[in-house]
mmCIF file of N, CA and C in Angstrom:
data_model
loop_
_atom_site.group_PDB
_atom_site.id
_atom_site.type_symbol
_atom_site.label_atom_id
_atom_site.label_comp_id
_atom_site.label_asym_id
_atom_site.label_seq_id
_atom_site.Cartn_x
_atom_site.Cartn_y
_atom_site.Cartn_z
ATOM 1 N N UNK A 1 2.495 -14.352 -0.560
ATOM 2 C CA UNK A 1 3.231 -13.167 -0.123
ATOM 3 C C UNK A 1 4.303 -13.603 0.868
ATOM 4 N N UNK A 2 5.458 -12.964 0.780
ATOM 5 C CA UNK A 2 6.577 -13.237 1.675
ATOM 6 C C UNK A 2 6.181 -12.956 3.126
ATOM 7 N N UNK A 3 6.869 -13.602 4.068
ATOM 8 C CA UNK A 3 6.542 -13.375 5.475
ATOM 9 C C UNK A 3 6.932 -11.982 5.940
ATOM 10 N N UNK A 4 7.961 -11.407 5.351
ATOM 11 C CA UNK A 4 8.367 -10.030 5.670
ATOM 12 C C UNK A 4 8.683 -9.307 4.365
ATOM 13 N N UNK A 5 7.633 -8.959 3.620
ATOM 14 C CA UNK A 5 7.849 -8.384 2.286
ATOM 15 C C UNK A 5 8.460 -6.994 2.332
ATOM 16 N N UNK A 6 9.035 -6.613 1.220
ATOM 17 C CA UNK A 6 9.557 -5.260 1.051
ATOM 18 C C UNK A 6 8.415 -4.355 0.598
ATOM 19 N N UNK A 7 8.367 -3.169 1.176
ATOM 20 C CA UNK A 7 7.329 -2.182 0.859
ATOM 21 C C UNK A 7 8.011 -0.997 0.187
ATOM 22 N N UNK A 8 7.679 -0.765 -1.077
ATOM 23 C CA UNK A 8 8.286 0.354 -1.813
ATOM 24 C C UNK A 8 7.698 1.678 -1.349
ATOM 25 N N UNK A 9 8.424 2.739 -1.648
ATOM 26 C CA UNK A 9 8.042 4.072 -1.201
ATOM 27 C C UNK A 9 6.651 4.472 -1.710
ATOM 28 N N UNK A 10 6.286 4.035 -2.910
ATOM 29 C CA UNK A 10 4.972 4.377 -3.455
ATOM 30 C C UNK A 10 3.852 3.759 -2.631
ATOM 31 N N UNK A 11 4.042 2.514 -2.201
ATOM 32 C CA UNK A 11 3.047 1.835 -1.371
ATOM 33 C C UNK A 11 2.962 2.495 -0.003
ATOM 34 N N UNK A 12 4.108 2.845 0.557
ATOM 35 C CA UNK A 12 4.121 3.525 1.844
ATOM 36 C C UNK A 12 3.411 4.869 1.753
ATOM 37 N N UNK A 13 3.614 5.570 0.661
ATOM 38 C CA UNK A 13 2.952 6.857 0.464
ATOM 39 C C UNK A 13 1.433 6.707 0.463
ATOM 40 N N UNK A 14 0.939 5.701 -0.256
ATOM 41 C CA UNK A 14 -0.506 5.445 -0.292
ATOM 42 C C UNK A 14 -1.019 5.077 1.100
ATOM 43 N N UNK A 15 -0.319 4.184 1.770
ATOM 44 C CA UNK A 15 -0.756 3.721 3.090
ATOM 45 C C UNK A 15 -0.733 4.837 4.136
ATOM 46 N N UNK A 16 0.232 5.745 4.011
ATOM 47 C CA UNK A 16 0.326 6.865 4.957
ATOM 48 C C UNK A 16 -0.567 8.033 4.547
ATOM 49 N N UNK A 17 -1.173 7.920 3.343
ATOM 50 C CA UNK A 17 -2.076 8.946 2.829
ATOM 51 C C UNK A 17 -1.388 10.303 2.665
ATOM 52 N N UNK A 18 -0.170 10.247 2.123
ATOM 53 C CA UNK A 18 0.573 11.479 1.838
ATOM 54 C C UNK A 18 1.188 11.380 0.446
ATOM 55 N N UNK A 19 1.446 12.519 -0.155
ATOM 56 C CA UNK A 19 2.103 12.565 -1.456
ATOM 57 C C UNK A 19 3.559 12.099 -1.310
ATOM 58 N N UNK A 20 4.127 11.628 -2.408
ATOM 59 C CA UNK A 20 5.523 11.179 -2.387
ATOM 60 C C UNK A 20 6.468 12.270 -1.895
ATOM 61 N N UNK A 21 6.274 13.493 -2.347
ATOM 62 C CA UNK A 21 7.167 14.581 -1.918
ATOM 63 C C UNK A 21 7.053 14.810 -0.410
ATOM 64 N N UNK A 22 5.844 14.710 0.117
ATOM 65 C CA UNK A 22 5.663 14.862 1.568
ATOM 66 C C UNK A 22 6.340 13.727 2.318
ATOM 67 N N UNK A 23 6.221 12.510 1.784
ATOM 68 C CA UNK A 23 6.865 11.366 2.418
ATOM 69 C C UNK A 23 8.383 11.543 2.418
ATOM 70 N N UNK A 24 8.929 12.030 1.310
ATOM 71 C CA UNK A 24 10.380 12.271 1.250
ATOM 72 C C UNK A 24 10.795 13.344 2.255
ATOM 73 N N UNK A 25 9.965 14.342 2.450
ATOM 74 C CA UNK A 25 10.276 15.373 3.456
ATOM 75 C C UNK A 25 10.263 14.778 4.861
ATOM 76 N N UNK A 26 9.281 13.925 5.133
ATOM 77 C CA UNK A 26 9.227 13.254 6.438
ATOM 78 C C UNK A 26 10.473 12.392 6.652
ATOM 79 N N UNK A 27 10.907 11.711 5.582
ATOM 80 C CA UNK A 27 12.123 10.896 5.677
ATOM 81 C C UNK A 27 13.331 11.779 5.999
ATOM 82 N N UNK A 28 13.436 12.912 5.304
ATOM 83 C CA UNK A 28 14.575 13.819 5.510
ATOM 84 C C UNK A 28 14.598 14.373 6.928
ATOM 85 N N UNK A 29 13.429 14.530 7.520
ATOM 86 C CA UNK A 29 13.335 15.069 8.888
ATOM 87 C C UNK A 29 13.423 13.975 9.955
ATOM 88 N N UNK A 30 13.575 12.728 9.515
ATOM 89 C CA UNK A 30 13.728 11.632 10.468
ATOM 90 C C UNK A 30 12.429 11.145 11.079
ATOM 91 N N UNK A 31 11.302 11.485 10.486
ATOM 92 C CA UNK A 31 9.998 11.068 11.016
ATOM 93 C C UNK A 31 9.614 9.660 10.574
ATOM 94 N N UNK A 32 10.351 9.139 9.607
ATOM 95 C CA UNK A 32 10.143 7.784 9.102
ATOM 96 C C UNK A 32 11.488 7.081 9.193
ATOM 97 N N UNK A 33 11.493 5.821 9.624
ATOM 98 C CA UNK A 33 12.790 5.130 9.738
ATOM 99 C C UNK A 33 13.490 5.027 8.382
ATOM 100 N N UNK A 34 14.801 4.925 8.403
ATOM 101 C CA UNK A 34 15.532 4.773 7.135
ATOM 102 C C UNK A 34 15.095 3.504 6.410
ATOM 103 N N UNK A 35 15.143 3.555 5.097
ATOM 104 C CA UNK A 35 14.780 2.389 4.285
ATOM 105 C C UNK A 35 15.737 1.239 4.565
ATOM 106 N N UNK A 36 15.191 0.026 4.557
ATOM 107 C CA UNK A 36 16.007 -1.169 4.747
ATOM 108 C C UNK A 36 16.749 -1.539 3.466
ATOM 109 N N UNK A 37 16.159 -1.158 2.337
ATOM 110 C CA UNK A 37 16.708 -1.520 1.031
ATOM 111 C C UNK A 37 16.807 -0.252 0.184
ATOM 112 N N UNK A 38 17.961 -0.012 -0.402
ATOM 113 C CA UNK A 38 18.133 1.098 -1.334
ATOM 114 C C UNK A 38 18.869 0.574 -2.556
ATOM 115 N N UNK A 39 18.229 0.732 -3.709
ATOM 116 C CA UNK A 39 18.824 0.283 -4.967
ATOM 117 C C UNK A 39 19.139 1.525 -5.789
ATOM 118 N N UNK A 40 20.401 1.741 -6.142
ATOM 119 C CA UNK A 40 20.736 2.918 -6.944
ATOM 120 C C UNK A 40 19.978 2.905 -8.272
ATOM 121 N N UNK A 41 19.372 4.027 -8.586
ATOM 122 C CA UNK A 41 18.638 4.189 -9.846
ATOM 123 C C UNK A 41 18.540 5.668 -10.143
ATOM 124 N N UNK A 42 18.281 5.982 -11.397
ATOM 125 C CA UNK A 42 18.115 7.381 -11.789
ATOM 126 C C UNK A 42 16.664 7.623 -12.167
ATOM 127 N N UNK A 43 16.056 8.709 -11.825
ATOM 128 C CA UNK A 43 16.637 9.906 -11.234
ATOM 129 C C UNK A 43 16.764 9.831 -9.710
ATOM 130 N N UNK A 44 16.025 8.922 -9.058
ATOM 131 C CA UNK A 44 16.141 8.769 -7.600
ATOM 132 C C UNK A 44 16.293 7.284 -7.277
ATOM 133 N N UNK A 45 16.953 6.964 -6.169
ATOM 134 C CA UNK A 45 17.119 5.558 -5.805
ATOM 135 C C UNK A 45 15.765 4.916 -5.465
ATOM 136 N N UNK A 46 15.685 3.616 -5.639
ATOM 137 C CA UNK A 46 14.497 2.859 -5.242
ATOM 138 C C UNK A 46 14.670 2.514 -3.774
ATOM 139 N N UNK A 47 13.691 2.886 -2.970
ATOM 140 C CA UNK A 47 13.755 2.632 -1.528
ATOM 141 C C UNK A 47 12.626 1.690 -1.126
ATOM 142 N N UNK A 48 12.927 0.846 -0.142
ATOM 143 C CA UNK A 48 11.912 -0.072 0.368
ATOM 144 C C UNK A 48 12.194 -0.375 1.838
ATOM 145 N N UNK A 49 11.130 -0.681 2.548
ATOM 146 C CA UNK A 49 11.196 -1.025 3.966
ATOM 147 C C UNK A 49 10.653 -2.428 4.141
ATOM 148 N N UNK A 50 11.191 -3.161 5.064
ATOM 149 C CA UNK A 50 10.605 -4.438 5.443
ATOM 150 C C UNK A 50 9.317 -4.115 6.199
ATOM 151 N N UNK A 51 8.308 -4.943 6.028
ATOM 152 C CA UNK A 51 7.037 -4.716 6.708
ATOM 153 C C UNK A 51 7.233 -4.701 8.222
ATOM 154 N N UNK A 52 8.147 -5.513 8.724
ATOM 155 C CA UNK A 52 8.418 -5.542 10.170
ATOM 156 C C UNK A 52 8.971 -4.203 10.666
ATOM 157 N N UNK A 53 9.776 -3.534 9.852
ATOM 158 C CA UNK A 53 10.302 -2.216 10.216
ATOM 159 C C UNK A 53 9.164 -1.212 10.329
ATOM 160 N N UNK A 54 8.268 -1.243 9.345
ATOM 161 C CA UNK A 54 7.128 -0.323 9.371
ATOM 162 C C UNK A 54 6.189 -0.645 10.522
ATOM 163 N N UNK A 55 6.020 -1.925 10.829
ATOM 164 C CA UNK A 55 5.159 -2.331 11.940
ATOM 165 C C UNK A 55 5.699 -1.790 13.267
ATOM 166 N N UNK A 56 7.009 -1.811 13.435
ATOM 167 C CA UNK A 56 7.613 -1.276 14.664
ATOM 168 C C UNK A 56 7.459 0.243 14.741
ATOM 169 N N UNK A 57 7.508 0.906 13.591
ATOM 170 C CA UNK A 57 7.387 2.363 13.538
ATOM 171 C C UNK A 57 5.939 2.827 13.696
ATOM 172 N N UNK A 58 5.018 2.234 12.907
ATOM 173 C CA UNK A 58 3.620 2.666 12.912
ATOM 174 C C UNK A 58 2.745 1.482 12.511
ATOM 175 N N UNK A 59 2.182 0.768 13.487
ATOM 176 C CA UNK A 59 1.400 -0.433 13.174
ATOM 177 C C UNK A 59 0.217 -0.187 12.236
ATOM 178 N N UNK A 60 -0.449 0.954 12.354
ATOM 179 C CA UNK A 60 -1.611 1.231 11.492
ATOM 180 C C UNK A 60 -1.188 1.380 10.032
ATOM 181 N N UNK A 61 -0.113 2.098 9.783
ATOM 182 C CA UNK A 61 0.388 2.260 8.413
ATOM 183 C C UNK A 61 0.865 0.906 7.882
ATOM 184 N N UNK A 62 1.502 0.122 8.728
ATOM 185 C CA UNK A 62 1.980 -1.203 8.304
ATOM 186 C C UNK A 62 0.807 -2.107 7.917
ATOM 187 N N UNK A 63 -0.304 -2.034 8.655
ATOM 188 C CA UNK A 63 -1.486 -2.831 8.292
ATOM 189 C C UNK A 63 -2.026 -2.419 6.930
ATOM 190 N N UNK A 64 -2.045 -1.114 6.665
ATOM 191 C CA UNK A 64 -2.520 -0.643 5.363
ATOM 192 C C UNK A 64 -1.550 -1.068 4.250
ATOM 193 N N UNK A 65 -0.250 -1.030 4.524
ATOM 194 C CA UNK A 65 0.732 -1.506 3.540
ATOM 195 C C UNK A 65 0.490 -2.990 3.245
ATOM 196 N N UNK A 66 0.262 -3.788 4.279
ATOM 197 C CA UNK A 66 0.014 -5.220 4.097
ATOM 198 C C UNK A 66 -1.241 -5.443 3.261
ATOM 199 N N UNK A 67 -2.266 -4.636 3.488
ATOM 200 C CA UNK A 67 -3.503 -4.764 2.712
ATOM 201 C C UNK A 67 -3.259 -4.426 1.243
ATOM 202 N N UNK A 68 -2.497 -3.378 0.980
ATOM 203 C CA UNK A 68 -2.185 -3.002 -0.406
ATOM 204 C C UNK A 68 -1.374 -4.121 -1.063
ATOM 205 N N UNK A 69 -0.362 -4.625 -0.366
ATOM 206 C CA UNK A 69 0.454 -5.699 -0.933
ATOM 207 C C UNK A 69 -0.379 -6.954 -1.199
ATOM 208 N N UNK A 70 -1.301 -7.282 -0.298
ATOM 209 C CA UNK A 70 -2.163 -8.446 -0.502
ATOM 210 C C UNK A 70 -3.067 -8.248 -1.717
ATOM 211 N N UNK A 71 -3.580 -7.043 -1.869
ATOM 212 C CA UNK A 71 -4.438 -6.758 -3.032
ATOM 213 C C UNK A 71 -3.629 -6.865 -4.323
ATOM 214 N N UNK A 72 -2.419 -6.339 -4.325
ATOM 215 C CA UNK A 72 -1.570 -6.440 -5.504
ATOM 216 C C UNK A 72 -1.219 -7.886 -5.807
ATOM 217 N N UNK A 73 -0.949 -8.654 -4.761
ATOM 218 C CA UNK A 73 -0.572 -10.050 -4.926
ATOM 219 C C UNK A 73 -1.742 -10.862 -5.490
ATOM 220 N N UNK A 74 -2.959 -10.541 -5.067
ATOM 221 C CA UNK A 74 -4.122 -11.315 -5.521
ATOM 222 C C UNK A 74 -4.499 -11.012 -6.970
ATOM 223 N N UNK A 75 -4.035 -9.883 -7.493
ATOM 224 C CA UNK A 75 -4.363 -9.536 -8.871
ATOM 225 C C UNK A 75 -3.208 -9.779 -9.832
ATOM 226 N N UNK A 76 -2.075 -10.257 -9.322
ATOM 227 C CA UNK A 76 -0.923 -10.521 -10.185
ATOM 228 C C UNK A 76 -1.149 -11.769 -11.009
ATOM 229 N N UNK A 77 -0.747 -11.730 -12.275
ATOM 230 C CA UNK A 77 -0.856 -12.944 -13.089
ATOM 231 C C UNK A 77 0.098 -14.016 -12.577
ATOM 232 N N UNK A 78 -0.304 -15.240 -12.666
ATOM 233 C CA UNK A 78 0.542 -16.333 -12.169
ATOM 234 C C UNK A 78 1.349 -16.961 -13.257
#
């Protein structure tokens, strides 16, 4: 796993224990820092945060994101 991996919105949603629509509402209200990475896509852009950004915002959520990423990494085919 990268030293500062990118965390996609779906992973952040799971780690924060909220639905995607709720997470998007929190983002719109400024309760979550802006994404570090935005890739234009349809129907919605792909958003991702560096783990360090999430750690500065909410260490507990960042730890859960790291755990999810580690689990995904350990089950990926090589």
